[in-house]
Amino acid sequence: MRWPWWVQVAAVYVAARMVSACIFMAAALHQGVNPWFPAKPDYWHFINIWDARWYGDVIDNGYPTELPVDSAGNVQENAWAFYPVFPLLGRALSAATGLVPPVSLTLIAMLAGFAASFVVYSLFRHRTEHGAALWGVAFFATFPVSAILQVPYAESLNILLLASALLLVLRRHYLLAIPVVVLMALSRPTGVPFAAMAGILFLYRLWEAWQGTGRRADPGRHHGKTHSPRELWALAALTAASGISALLWPAIAWATTGDIAAYTKTETVWRGHDLVPFKPWFDTGVLLFGPVLGLAAPFVFAAVFALFLLSRPVAQLGTELRLWCACYMGYLIVFLHPQTSTFRMLLPLFPLALGAVLVSRSKAYRGAVLTMFILLQIVWVVWLWAWAELPGGGDYPP
């Protein structure tokens, strides 16, 4: 604890990534025949599978100008499902250094995850003292799907941009957050929930300012907290920019292919049916729990999550971070098709890591959570990252 805070954060994050690397290498020793390489691959081959191949394809071939279709006219899997910032950075690094795309993408992912740990710490320090913030970074770095932060996926870059945007929002640097949000919205599909968060936050801060100045009731209550007119205008600009950013990638896909639904058609290829809000959650509920409990399961899940956000430890995260978590989970409930990739998509809820820390100051509790996260990380890598063909062909995606 005598080390500078940034050394402590770096040590925690690097140690977590070394643990994940050991898990990957151990799982690779048991990897059998698969679609990408011979059995028992080395570490670097093992982490360059699944969507990593799609990002490499974007670097090599770009995005198609026509959506690929089968003989029946159904859109097939294609690169439009993968947002451009991550592969464009990989292409730039490869061009500048001569590195092959898989190495460039891996380096970017690892450096972005490393940088994200410092931003996450700074974000948490706005809400708590150093020790709890450092534990929050440890929970974030060892979360069961945190191994994804060191493979050639866009998650680590997206978390870096998302955490930076949230930090700027907490500091009320709304205009500075706009370019960060644009890049974030073009790295992973987090633009829609961020726009929703910004819009609701603007309305709340507007109401708060009106309560403090318009009614002139208890003028000292909001001292140092209410937003000035200038800050409200800046937050309104961030809201508008976030909404536009959320639509940028679908618009680019439309402009390039000539199909207004190019992006949504591509995204729904992987789920096997058209996009119908909310319905996949009920379908999955019925599949898992039966026709009666299955229909109630999504409502129970939403209620439990809402109670969690209202709990005392999570309340300490503050308005902005709780609002982000609520909007992102709401986005998943509306649009997501729940399946094994859902675990990976929970990573943007990383502010809840601090809420988990604040449940108790007990080192035994925090150590137990950390241990459980690492054990579940082994489960995630062995179950979902490693390839094991199912009886009907294919495998569950990570």
mmCIF file of C-alpha atoms in Angstrom:
data_model
loop_
_atom_site.group_PDB
_atom_site.id
_atom_site.type_symbol
_atom_site.label_atom_id
_atom_site.label_comp_id
_atom_site.label_asym_id
_atom_site.label_seq_id
_atom_site.Cartn_x
_atom_site.Cartn_y
_atom_site.Cartn_z
ATOM 1 C CA MET A 1 0.000 0.000 0.000
ATOM 2 C CA ARG A 2 3.041 2.302 0.061
ATOM 3 C CA TRP A 3 3.290 2.112 -3.716
ATOM 4 C CA PRO A 4 1.751 4.878 -5.839
ATOM 5 C CA TRP A 5 -1.870 4.165 -6.740
ATOM 6 C CA TRP A 6 -1.079 3.632 -10.419
ATOM 7 C CA VAL A 7 1.559 0.995 -9.575
ATOM 8 C CA GLN A 8 -0.971 -0.812 -7.401
ATOM 9 C CA VAL A 9 -3.624 -0.738 -10.144
ATOM 10 C CA ALA A 10 -1.107 -1.949 -12.728
ATOM 11 C CA ALA A 11 0.046 -4.766 -10.448
ATOM 12 C CA VAL A 12 -3.532 -5.927 -9.815
ATOM 13 C CA TYR A 13 -4.472 -5.850 -13.494
ATOM 14 C CA VAL A 14 -1.294 -7.526 -14.772
ATOM 15 C CA ALA A 15 -1.600 -10.252 -12.137
ATOM 16 C CA ALA A 16 -5.198 -10.860 -13.207
ATOM 17 C CA ARG A 17 -4.206 -11.132 -16.863
ATOM 18 C CA MET A 18 -1.405 -13.567 -16.004
ATOM 19 C CA VAL A 19 -3.952 -15.747 -14.192
ATOM 20 C CA SER A 20 -6.179 -15.628 -17.277
ATOM 21 C CA ALA A 21 -3.208 -16.514 -19.501
ATOM 22 C CA CYS A 22 -2.508 -19.570 -17.348
ATOM 23 C CA ILE A 23 -6.155 -20.604 -17.637
ATOM 24 C CA PHE A 24 -6.026 -20.214 -21.432
ATOM 25 C CA MET A 25 -2.800 -22.222 -21.702
ATOM 26 C CA ALA A 26 -4.143 -25.011 -19.492
ATOM 27 C CA ALA A 27 -7.377 -25.164 -21.502
ATOM 28 C CA ALA A 28 -5.391 -25.213 -24.771
ATOM 29 C CA LEU A 29 -3.614 -28.391 -23.657
ATOM 30 C CA HIS A 30 -7.004 -30.132 -23.656
ATOM 31 C CA GLN A 31 -8.276 -28.562 -26.889
ATOM 32 C CA GLY A 32 -9.144 -31.248 -29.407
ATOM 33 C CA VAL A 33 -9.949 -31.060 -33.100
ATOM 34 C CA ASN A 34 -11.511 -27.724 -34.023
ATOM 35 C CA PRO A 35 -12.271 -25.564 -37.106
ATOM 36 C CA TRP A 36 -9.175 -23.370 -36.810
ATOM 37 C CA PHE A 37 -5.971 -25.257 -35.957
ATOM 38 C CA PRO A 38 -4.596 -28.635 -34.838
ATOM 39 C CA ALA A 39 -5.311 -29.987 -31.381
ATOM 40 C CA LYS A 40 -3.341 -28.619 -28.401
ATOM 41 C CA PRO A 41 -2.522 -25.201 -29.904
ATOM 42 C CA ASP A 42 -0.186 -22.701 -28.323
ATOM 43 C CA TYR A 43 -1.501 -19.686 -26.414
ATOM 44 C CA TRP A 44 -1.409 -17.233 -29.337
ATOM 45 C CA HIS A 45 -3.325 -19.514 -31.676
ATOM 46 C CA PHE A 46 -5.807 -20.397 -28.951
ATOM 47 C CA ILE A 47 -6.854 -16.787 -28.261
ATOM 48 C CA ASN A 48 -7.180 -15.938 -31.962
ATOM 49 C CA ILE A 49 -10.412 -17.820 -32.632
ATOM 50 C CA TRP A 50 -14.161 -17.121 -32.731
ATOM 51 C CA ASP A 51 -14.869 -13.430 -33.515
ATOM 52 C CA ALA A 52 -11.144 -12.644 -33.637
ATOM 53 C CA ARG A 53 -11.186 -14.185 -37.125
ATOM 54 C CA TRP A 54 -13.943 -11.801 -38.200
ATOM 55 C CA TYR A 55 -11.939 -8.755 -37.107
ATOM 56 C CA GLY A 56 -8.949 -10.089 -39.035
ATOM 57 C CA ASP A 57 -11.187 -10.520 -42.072
ATOM 58 C CA VAL A 58 -12.286 -6.876 -41.804
ATOM 59 C CA ILE A 59 -8.626 -5.796 -41.838
ATOM 60 C CA ASP A 60 -7.884 -7.929 -44.892
ATOM 61 C CA ASN A 61 -11.073 -7.440 -46.920
ATOM 62 C CA GLY A 62 -13.068 -4.561 -45.430
ATOM 63 C CA TYR A 63 -16.861 -4.601 -45.326
ATOM 64 C CA PRO A 64 -18.963 -6.054 -48.178
ATOM 65 C CA THR A 65 -20.797 -3.636 -50.439
ATOM 66 C CA GLU A 66 -23.518 -6.249 -50.952
ATOM 67 C CA LEU A 67 -24.954 -8.439 -48.228
ATOM 68 C CA PRO A 68 -24.142 -12.115 -48.892
ATOM 69 C CA VAL A 69 -27.286 -14.227 -49.293
ATOM 70 C CA ASP A 70 -28.053 -17.907 -49.798
ATOM 71 C CA SER A 71 -30.091 -19.426 -52.626
ATOM 72 C CA ALA A 72 -33.312 -18.527 -50.793
ATOM 73 C CA GLY A 73 -32.290 -14.883 -50.421
ATOM 74 C CA ASN A 74 -31.541 -15.091 -46.697
ATOM 75 C CA VAL A 75 -28.715 -12.871 -45.468
ATOM 76 C CA GLN A 76 -25.665 -14.831 -44.331
ATOM 77 C CA GLU A 77 -23.093 -14.093 -41.620
ATOM 78 C CA ASN A 78 -20.894 -11.170 -42.628
ATOM 79 C CA ALA A 79 -18.576 -8.468 -41.325
ATOM 80 C CA TRP A 80 -21.239 -5.774 -40.774
ATOM 81 C CA ALA A 81 -21.926 -7.265 -37.339
ATOM 82 C CA PHE A 82 -18.470 -6.121 -36.204
ATOM 83 C CA TYR A 83 -17.950 -2.453 -35.443
ATOM 84 C CA PRO A 84 -15.071 -0.630 -37.191
ATOM 85 C CA VAL A 85 -12.884 1.177 -34.638
ATOM 86 C CA PHE A 86 -11.087 -1.929 -33.373
ATOM 87 C CA PRO A 87 -10.188 -3.418 -36.790
ATOM 88 C CA LEU A 88 -9.277 0.024 -38.174
ATOM 89 C CA LEU A 89 -6.805 0.499 -35.333
ATOM 90 C CA GLY A 90 -5.458 -2.983 -36.053
ATOM 91 C CA ARG A 91 -5.024 -2.138 -39.723
ATOM 92 C CA ALA A 92 -3.222 1.112 -38.855
ATOM 93 C CA LEU A 93 -0.862 -0.648 -36.436
ATOM 94 C CA SER A 94 -0.129 -3.393 -38.960
ATOM 95 C CA ALA A 95 0.606 -0.824 -41.664
ATOM 96 C CA ALA A 96 2.880 1.167 -39.353
ATOM 97 C CA THR A 97 4.823 -1.760 -37.882
ATOM 98 C CA GLY A 98 4.508 -4.621 -40.369
ATOM 99 C CA LEU A 99 2.893 -6.838 -37.731
ATOM 100 C CA VAL A 100 0.366 -9.375 -38.934
ATOM 101 C CA PRO A 101 -3.263 -8.443 -38.064
ATOM 102 C CA PRO A 102 -3.767 -11.036 -35.283
ATOM 103 C CA VAL A 103 -0.736 -9.694 -33.407
ATOM 104 C CA SER A 104 -1.810 -6.076 -33.926
ATOM 105 C CA LEU A 105 -5.324 -6.773 -32.685
ATOM 106 C CA THR A 106 -4.012 -8.670 -29.661
ATOM 107 C CA LEU A 107 -1.652 -5.840 -28.708
ATOM 108 C CA ILE A 108 -4.414 -3.252 -29.019
ATOM 109 C CA ALA A 109 -6.790 -5.338 -26.914
ATOM 110 C CA MET A 110 -4.200 -5.914 -24.185
ATOM 111 C CA LEU A 111 -3.095 -2.264 -24.047
ATOM 112 C CA ALA A 112 -6.699 -1.035 -24.073
ATOM 113 C CA GLY A 113 -7.582 -3.335 -21.188
ATOM 114 C CA PHE A 114 -4.525 -2.170 -19.265
ATOM 115 C CA ALA A 115 -5.450 1.488 -19.821
ATOM 116 C CA ALA A 116 -9.073 0.768 -18.915
ATOM 117 C CA SER A 117 -8.029 -0.437 -15.468
ATOM 118 C CA PHE A 118 -6.658 3.033 -14.627
ATOM 119 C CA VAL A 119 -9.794 4.773 -15.878
ATOM 120 C CA VAL A 120 -11.994 2.344 -13.942
ATOM 121 C CA TYR A 121 -9.976 3.068 -10.796
ATOM 122 C CA SER A 122 -10.353 6.833 -11.322
ATOM 123 C CA LEU A 123 -14.076 6.355 -11.863
ATOM 124 C CA PHE A 124 -14.404 4.365 -8.635
ATOM 125 C CA ARG A 125 -12.330 6.913 -6.676
ATOM 126 C CA HIS A 126 -15.096 9.441 -7.342
ATOM 127 C CA ARG A 127 -17.348 7.296 -5.150
ATOM 128 C CA THR A 128 -15.113 5.727 -2.506
ATOM 129 C CA GLU A 129 -11.706 5.610 -0.882
ATOM 130 C CA HIS A 130 -8.568 4.100 -2.378
ATOM 131 C CA GLY A 131 -8.759 0.613 -0.875
ATOM 132 C CA ALA A 132 -12.323 -0.063 -2.022
ATOM 133 C CA ALA A 133 -11.579 1.377 -5.477
ATOM 134 C CA LEU A 134 -8.582 -0.936 -5.809
ATOM 135 C CA TRP A 135 -10.738 -3.914 -4.810
ATOM 136 C CA GLY A 136 -13.237 -2.760 -7.437
ATOM 137 C CA VAL A 137 -10.498 -2.926 -10.072
ATOM 138 C CA ALA A 138 -9.585 -6.412 -8.816
ATOM 139 C CA PHE A 139 -13.217 -7.559 -9.191
ATOM 140 C CA PHE A 140 -13.385 -6.016 -12.670
ATOM 141 C CA ALA A 141 -10.086 -7.605 -13.722
ATOM 142 C CA THR A 142 -11.039 -11.093 -12.507
ATOM 143 C CA PHE A 143 -14.735 -11.139 -13.450
ATOM 144 C CA PRO A 144 -15.656 -14.555 -14.936
ATOM 145 C CA VAL A 145 -15.556 -13.181 -18.505
ATOM 146 C CA SER A 146 -12.582 -10.847 -17.938
ATOM 147 C CA ALA A 147 -10.332 -13.151 -19.953
ATOM 148 C CA ILE A 148 -11.933 -11.515 -22.989
ATOM 149 C CA LEU A 149 -9.919 -8.371 -22.168
ATOM 150 C CA GLN A 150 -6.706 -9.976 -23.499
ATOM 151 C CA VAL A 151 -7.962 -11.615 -26.691
ATOM 152 C CA PRO A 152 -8.489 -9.915 -30.094
ATOM 153 C CA TYR A 153 -12.037 -8.821 -29.309
ATOM 154 C CA ALA A 154 -13.275 -5.207 -29.126
ATOM 155 C CA GLU A 155 -14.471 -5.501 -25.505
ATOM 156 C CA SER A 156 -11.369 -4.036 -23.873
ATOM 157 C CA LEU A 157 -11.309 -1.042 -26.224
ATOM 158 C CA ASN A 158 -15.022 -0.482 -25.690
ATOM 159 C CA ILE A 159 -14.644 -0.640 -21.893
ATOM 160 C CA LEU A 160 -11.797 1.882 -22.073
ATOM 161 C CA LEU A 161 -13.952 4.297 -24.078
ATOM 162 C CA LEU A 162 -17.064 3.663 -21.987
ATOM 163 C CA ALA A 163 -15.251 4.168 -18.683
ATOM 164 C CA SER A 164 -13.648 7.344 -20.057
ATOM 165 C CA ALA A 165 -17.026 8.683 -21.152
ATOM 166 C CA LEU A 166 -18.583 7.909 -17.761
ATOM 167 C CA LEU A 167 -15.653 9.554 -15.973
ATOM 168 C CA LEU A 168 -16.091 12.708 -18.058
ATOM 169 C CA VAL A 169 -19.819 12.692 -17.300
ATOM 170 C CA LEU A 170 -19.118 12.425 -13.566
ATOM 171 C CA ARG A 171 -16.771 15.393 -13.861
ATOM 172 C CA ARG A 172 -19.420 17.281 -15.916
ATOM 173 C CA HIS A 173 -17.070 17.583 -18.885
ATOM 174 C CA TYR A 174 -19.960 16.835 -21.211
ATOM 175 C CA LEU A 175 -18.575 18.420 -24.362
ATOM 176 C CA LEU A 176 -15.245 16.626 -23.963
ATOM 177 C CA ALA A 177 -17.184 13.363 -23.685
ATOM 178 C CA ILE A 178 -18.734 13.733 -27.155
ATOM 179 C CA PRO A 179 -15.768 12.497 -29.273
ATOM 180 C CA VAL A 180 -15.208 9.663 -26.792
ATOM 181 C CA VAL A 181 -18.851 8.613 -27.088
ATOM 182 C CA VAL A 182 -18.654 8.673 -30.893
ATOM 183 C CA LEU A 183 -15.681 6.291 -30.833
ATOM 184 C CA MET A 184 -17.370 4.151 -28.186
ATOM 185 C CA ALA A 185 -20.525 3.828 -30.294
ATOM 186 C CA LEU A 186 -18.387 2.690 -33.239
ATOM 187 C CA SER A 187 -16.498 0.077 -31.217
ATOM 188 C CA ARG A 188 -19.353 -1.992 -29.741
ATOM 189 C CA PRO A 189 -23.167 -1.621 -29.632
ATOM 190 C CA THR A 190 -23.250 0.530 -26.490
ATOM 191 C CA GLY A 191 -24.382 3.754 -28.161
ATOM 192 C CA VAL A 192 -28.129 3.236 -27.683
ATOM 193 C CA PRO A 193 -28.038 2.666 -23.899
ATOM 194 C CA PHE A 194 -25.547 5.519 -23.451
ATOM 195 C CA ALA A 195 -27.854 7.864 -25.353
ATOM 196 C CA ALA A 196 -30.744 6.736 -23.158
ATOM 197 C CA MET A 197 -28.639 7.357 -20.045
ATOM 198 C CA ALA A 198 -27.604 10.821 -21.223
ATOM 199 C CA GLY A 199 -31.195 11.766 -22.075
ATOM 200 C CA ILE A 200 -32.622 10.620 -18.742
ATOM 201 C CA LEU A 201 -29.740 12.267 -16.877
ATOM 202 C CA PHE A 202 -30.431 15.543 -18.694
ATOM 203 C CA LEU A 203 -34.116 15.454 -17.715
ATOM 204 C CA TYR A 204 -33.202 14.620 -14.127
ATOM 205 C CA ARG A 205 -30.626 17.406 -13.851
ATOM 206 C CA LEU A 206 -33.066 19.824 -15.479
ATOM 207 C CA TRP A 207 -35.735 18.906 -12.926
ATOM 208 C CA GLU A 208 -33.164 19.155 -10.133
ATOM 209 C CA ALA A 209 -32.149 22.638 -11.269
ATOM 210 C CA TRP A 210 -35.787 23.702 -11.506
ATOM 211 C CA GLN A 211 -36.428 22.396 -7.988
ATOM 212 C CA GLY A 212 -33.498 24.400 -6.701
ATOM 213 C CA THR A 213 -34.052 27.682 -8.585
ATOM 214 C CA GLY A 214 -37.518 27.723 -10.110
ATOM 215 C CA ARG A 215 -39.373 27.010 -6.867
ATOM 216 C CA ARG A 216 -36.721 28.675 -4.693
ATOM 217 C CA ALA A 217 -37.468 26.114 -2.015
ATOM 218 C CA ASP A 218 -34.640 25.264 0.364
ATOM 219 C CA PRO A 219 -32.023 27.134 -1.751
ATOM 220 C CA GLY A 220 -29.111 25.659 0.157
ATOM 221 C CA ARG A 221 -30.136 22.064 -0.448
ATOM 222 C CA HIS A 222 -28.507 21.816 -3.899
ATOM 223 C CA HIS A 223 -25.494 23.999 -3.176
ATOM 224 C CA GLY A 224 -22.616 22.692 -5.279
ATOM 225 C CA LYS A 225 -24.813 20.058 -6.919
ATOM 226 C CA THR A 226 -27.311 21.689 -9.258
ATOM 227 C CA HIS A 227 -26.233 22.198 -12.830
ATOM 228 C CA SER A 228 -25.712 25.666 -14.235
ATOM 229 C CA PRO A 229 -27.484 26.601 -17.481
ATOM 230 C CA ARG A 230 -24.189 26.169 -19.320
ATOM 231 C CA GLU A 231 -23.760 22.643 -17.952
ATOM 232 C CA LEU A 232 -27.342 21.780 -18.871
ATOM 233 C CA TRP A 233 -26.768 22.933 -22.453
ATOM 234 C CA ALA A 234 -23.579 20.872 -22.606
ATOM 235 C CA LEU A 235 -25.440 17.817 -21.287
ATOM 236 C CA ALA A 236 -28.163 18.399 -23.887
ATOM 237 C CA ALA A 237 -25.480 18.488 -26.590
ATOM 238 C CA LEU A 238 -24.017 15.232 -25.292
ATOM 239 C CA THR A 239 -27.487 13.665 -25.375
ATOM 240 C CA ALA A 240 -28.022 14.711 -28.994
ATOM 241 C CA ALA A 241 -24.531 13.580 -30.033
ATOM 242 C CA SER A 242 -25.005 10.239 -28.280
ATOM 243 C CA GLY A 243 -28.278 9.636 -30.104
ATOM 244 C CA ILE A 244 -26.690 10.401 -33.463
ATOM 245 C CA SER A 245 -23.658 8.245 -32.634
ATOM 246 C CA ALA A 246 -25.896 5.294 -31.798
ATOM 247 C CA LEU A 247 -27.297 5.405 -35.339
ATOM 248 C CA LEU A 248 -23.984 5.949 -37.142
ATOM 249 C CA TRP A 249 -23.031 2.334 -37.791
ATOM 250 C CA PRO A 250 -26.458 1.217 -39.069
ATOM 251 C CA ALA A 251 -26.460 4.338 -41.260
ATOM 252 C CA ILE A 252 -22.994 3.552 -42.645
ATOM 253 C CA ALA A 253 -24.090 -0.011 -43.396
ATOM 254 C CA TRP A 254 -27.170 1.355 -45.195
ATOM 255 C CA ALA A 255 -25.134 3.861 -47.199
ATOM 256 C CA THR A 256 -22.597 1.226 -48.225
ATOM 257 C CA THR A 257 -24.939 -1.636 -49.112
ATOM 258 C CA GLY A 258 -28.047 0.275 -50.157
ATOM 259 C CA ASP A 259 -30.129 -1.769 -47.701
ATOM 260 C CA ILE A 260 -31.673 0.296 -44.894
ATOM 261 C CA ALA A 261 -31.806 -2.792 -42.654
ATOM 262 C CA ALA A 262 -28.325 -4.098 -43.518
ATOM 263 C CA TYR A 263 -27.059 -3.948 -39.940
ATOM 264 C CA THR A 264 -30.101 -5.471 -38.249
ATOM 265 C CA LYS A 265 -30.376 -8.184 -40.905
ATOM 266 C CA THR A 266 -26.756 -9.099 -40.278
ATOM 267 C CA GLU A 267 -27.066 -9.090 -36.483
ATOM 268 C CA THR A 268 -30.135 -11.328 -36.538
ATOM 269 C CA VAL A 269 -28.406 -13.952 -38.717
ATOM 270 C CA TRP A 270 -26.653 -15.290 -35.619
ATOM 271 C CA ARG A 271 -29.913 -15.631 -33.683
ATOM 272 C CA GLY A 272 -31.750 -17.347 -36.555
ATOM 273 C CA HIS A 273 -34.881 -15.161 -36.560
ATOM 274 C CA ASP A 274 -35.985 -11.554 -36.974
ATOM 275 C CA LEU A 275 -35.521 -8.933 -34.280
ATOM 276 C CA VAL A 276 -38.600 -8.820 -32.037
ATOM 277 C CA PRO A 277 -38.101 -6.767 -28.847
ATOM 278 C CA PHE A 278 -38.491 -8.636 -25.538
ATOM 279 C CA LYS A 279 -39.683 -11.892 -27.148
ATOM 280 C CA PRO A 280 -36.378 -13.852 -26.974
ATOM 281 C CA TRP A 281 -36.311 -13.497 -23.188
ATOM 282 C CA PHE A 282 -39.736 -15.108 -22.874
ATOM 283 C CA ASP A 283 -38.788 -17.828 -25.369
ATOM 284 C CA THR A 284 -35.658 -18.629 -23.383
ATOM 285 C CA GLY A 285 -37.603 -18.505 -20.131
ATOM 286 C CA VAL A 286 -40.105 -21.045 -21.432
ATOM 287 C CA LEU A 287 -37.251 -23.224 -22.698
ATOM 288 C CA LEU A 288 -35.510 -23.225 -19.314
ATOM 289 C CA PHE A 289 -38.388 -23.132 -16.825
ATOM 290 C CA GLY A 290 -41.500 -24.316 -18.634
ATOM 291 C CA PRO A 291 -44.597 -22.545 -19.998
ATOM 292 C CA VAL A 292 -45.732 -20.976 -16.701
ATOM 293 C CA LEU A 293 -42.587 -20.083 -14.780
ATOM 294 C CA GLY A 294 -40.847 -19.273 -18.062
ATOM 295 C CA LEU A 295 -43.239 -16.420 -18.834
ATOM 296 C CA ALA A 296 -42.731 -15.008 -15.351
ATOM 297 C CA ALA A 297 -38.929 -15.412 -15.380
ATOM 298 C CA PRO A 298 -38.105 -12.171 -17.305
ATOM 299 C CA PHE A 299 -40.273 -10.135 -14.923
ATOM 300 C CA VAL A 300 -38.625 -11.753 -11.897
ATOM 301 C CA PHE A 301 -35.176 -11.107 -13.370
ATOM 302 C CA ALA A 302 -35.985 -7.439 -14.050
ATOM 303 C CA ALA A 303 -37.435 -6.989 -10.552
ATOM 304 C CA VAL A 304 -34.410 -8.567 -8.868
ATOM 305 C CA PHE A 305 -32.045 -6.376 -10.872
ATOM 306 C CA ALA A 306 -34.070 -3.262 -9.970
ATOM 307 C CA LEU A 307 -33.928 -4.153 -6.270
ATOM 308 C CA PHE A 308 -30.183 -4.687 -6.618
ATOM 309 C CA LEU A 309 -29.764 -1.190 -8.078
ATOM 310 C CA LEU A 310 -31.756 0.217 -5.154
ATOM 311 C CA SER A 311 -29.686 -1.610 -2.539
ATOM 312 C CA ARG A 312 -27.514 0.437 -0.193
ATOM 313 C CA PRO A 313 -24.105 -0.672 -1.560
ATOM 314 C CA VAL A 314 -25.077 0.024 -5.172
ATOM 315 C CA ALA A 315 -26.712 3.322 -4.209
ATOM 316 C CA GLN A 316 -23.240 4.558 -3.279
ATOM 317 C CA LEU A 317 -22.299 4.425 -6.975
ATOM 318 C CA GLY A 318 -24.274 7.616 -7.522
ATOM 319 C CA THR A 319 -26.864 8.661 -10.072
ATOM 320 C CA GLU A 320 -24.787 8.458 -13.241
ATOM 321 C CA LEU A 321 -23.305 4.995 -12.765
ATOM 322 C CA ARG A 322 -26.554 3.441 -11.555
ATOM 323 C CA LEU A 323 -28.407 5.054 -14.437
ATOM 324 C CA TRP A 324 -25.903 3.628 -16.905
ATOM 325 C CA CYS A 325 -26.342 0.129 -15.464
ATOM 326 C CA ALA A 326 -30.134 0.450 -15.602
ATOM 327 C CA CYS A 327 -30.124 1.686 -19.207
ATOM 328 C CA TYR A 328 -27.661 -0.947 -20.380
ATOM 329 C CA MET A 329 -29.598 -3.787 -18.757
ATOM 330 C CA GLY A 330 -32.791 -2.337 -20.197
ATOM 331 C CA TYR A 331 -31.159 -2.342 -23.631
ATOM 332 C CA LEU A 332 -30.203 -6.005 -23.226
ATOM 333 C CA ILE A 333 -33.732 -6.938 -22.148
ATOM 334 C CA VAL A 334 -35.284 -5.141 -25.117
ATOM 335 C CA PHE A 335 -32.930 -6.252 -27.891
ATOM 336 C CA LEU A 336 -30.730 -9.140 -26.775
ATOM 337 C CA HIS A 337 -31.300 -12.757 -27.675
ATOM 338 C CA PRO A 338 -30.157 -14.452 -24.432
ATOM 339 C CA GLN A 339 -27.634 -17.214 -25.048
ATOM 340 C CA THR A 340 -24.097 -18.099 -24.016
ATOM 341 C CA SER A 341 -22.642 -14.839 -25.390
ATOM 342 C CA THR A 342 -24.839 -12.981 -22.903
ATOM 343 C CA PHE A 343 -22.235 -13.533 -20.170
ATOM 344 C CA ARG A 344 -19.658 -11.607 -22.223
ATOM 345 C CA MET A 345 -22.143 -8.829 -22.896
ATOM 346 C CA LEU A 346 -22.519 -8.182 -19.169
ATOM 347 C CA LEU A 347 -19.004 -6.707 -18.974
ATOM 348 C CA PRO A 348 -20.188 -3.073 -19.544
ATOM 349 C CA LEU A 349 -21.956 -3.397 -16.187
ATOM 350 C CA PHE A 350 -18.492 -3.153 -14.602
ATOM 351 C CA PRO A 351 -19.528 -0.287 -12.214
ATOM 352 C CA LEU A 352 -21.406 -2.948 -10.247
ATOM 353 C CA ALA A 353 -17.985 -4.373 -9.303
ATOM 354 C CA LEU A 354 -17.657 -1.461 -6.901
ATOM 355 C CA GLY A 355 -21.141 -2.151 -5.566
ATOM 356 C CA ALA A 356 -20.069 -5.737 -4.876
ATOM 357 C CA VAL A 357 -17.000 -4.456 -3.002
ATOM 358 C CA LEU A 358 -19.094 -2.119 -0.856
ATOM 359 C CA VAL A 359 -21.338 -4.946 0.350
ATOM 360 C CA SER A 360 -18.801 -5.602 3.104
ATOM 361 C CA ARG A 361 -15.426 -4.356 4.277
ATOM 362 C CA SER A 362 -14.496 -7.899 5.290
ATOM 363 C CA LYS A 363 -11.314 -9.122 3.607
ATOM 364 C CA ALA A 364 -12.664 -12.657 3.892
ATOM 365 C CA TYR A 365 -15.757 -11.682 1.896
ATOM 366 C CA ARG A 366 -13.792 -9.815 -0.759
ATOM 367 C CA GLY A 367 -11.222 -12.589 -1.027
ATOM 368 C CA ALA A 368 -13.991 -15.166 -1.405
ATOM 369 C CA VAL A 369 -15.596 -13.180 -4.228
ATOM 370 C CA LEU A 370 -12.221 -12.833 -5.956
ATOM 371 C CA THR A 371 -11.602 -16.567 -5.649
ATOM 372 C CA MET A 372 -15.058 -17.413 -6.964
ATOM 373 C CA PHE A 373 -14.565 -15.093 -9.940
ATOM 374 C CA ILE A 374 -11.314 -16.854 -10.871
ATOM 375 C CA LEU A 375 -12.933 -20.286 -10.545
ATOM 376 C CA LEU A 376 -15.847 -19.165 -12.745
ATOM 377 C CA GLN A 377 -13.325 -17.772 -15.215
ATOM 378 C CA ILE A 378 -11.956 -21.310 -15.567
ATOM 379 C CA VAL A 379 -15.513 -22.517 -16.211
ATOM 380 C CA TRP A 380 -16.072 -19.835 -18.861
ATOM 381 C CA VAL A 381 -12.827 -20.557 -20.743
ATOM 382 C CA VAL A 382 -13.195 -24.347 -20.672
ATOM 383 C CA TRP A 383 -16.939 -24.367 -21.382
ATOM 384 C CA LEU A 384 -17.300 -21.564 -23.925
ATOM 385 C CA TRP A 385 -13.932 -20.472 -25.318
ATOM 386 C CA ALA A 386 -12.530 -23.952 -25.957
ATOM 387 C CA TRP A 387 -14.173 -25.729 -28.888
ATOM 388 C CA ALA A 388 -16.102 -28.952 -28.251
ATOM 389 C CA GLU A 389 -18.482 -29.911 -31.057
ATOM 390 C CA LEU A 390 -22.098 -30.423 -30.013
ATOM 391 C CA PRO A 391 -24.074 -33.494 -31.154
ATOM 392 C CA GLY A 392 -25.905 -31.384 -33.724
ATOM 393 C CA GLY A 393 -22.724 -29.669 -34.920
ATOM 394 C CA GLY A 394 -21.098 -26.382 -33.952
ATOM 395 C CA ASP A 395 -20.484 -25.210 -30.407
ATOM 396 C CA TYR A 396 -21.817 -22.641 -27.970
ATOM 397 C CA PRO A 397 -20.187 -19.236 -28.694
ATOM 398 C CA PRO A 398 -18.323 -17.372 -25.925
#
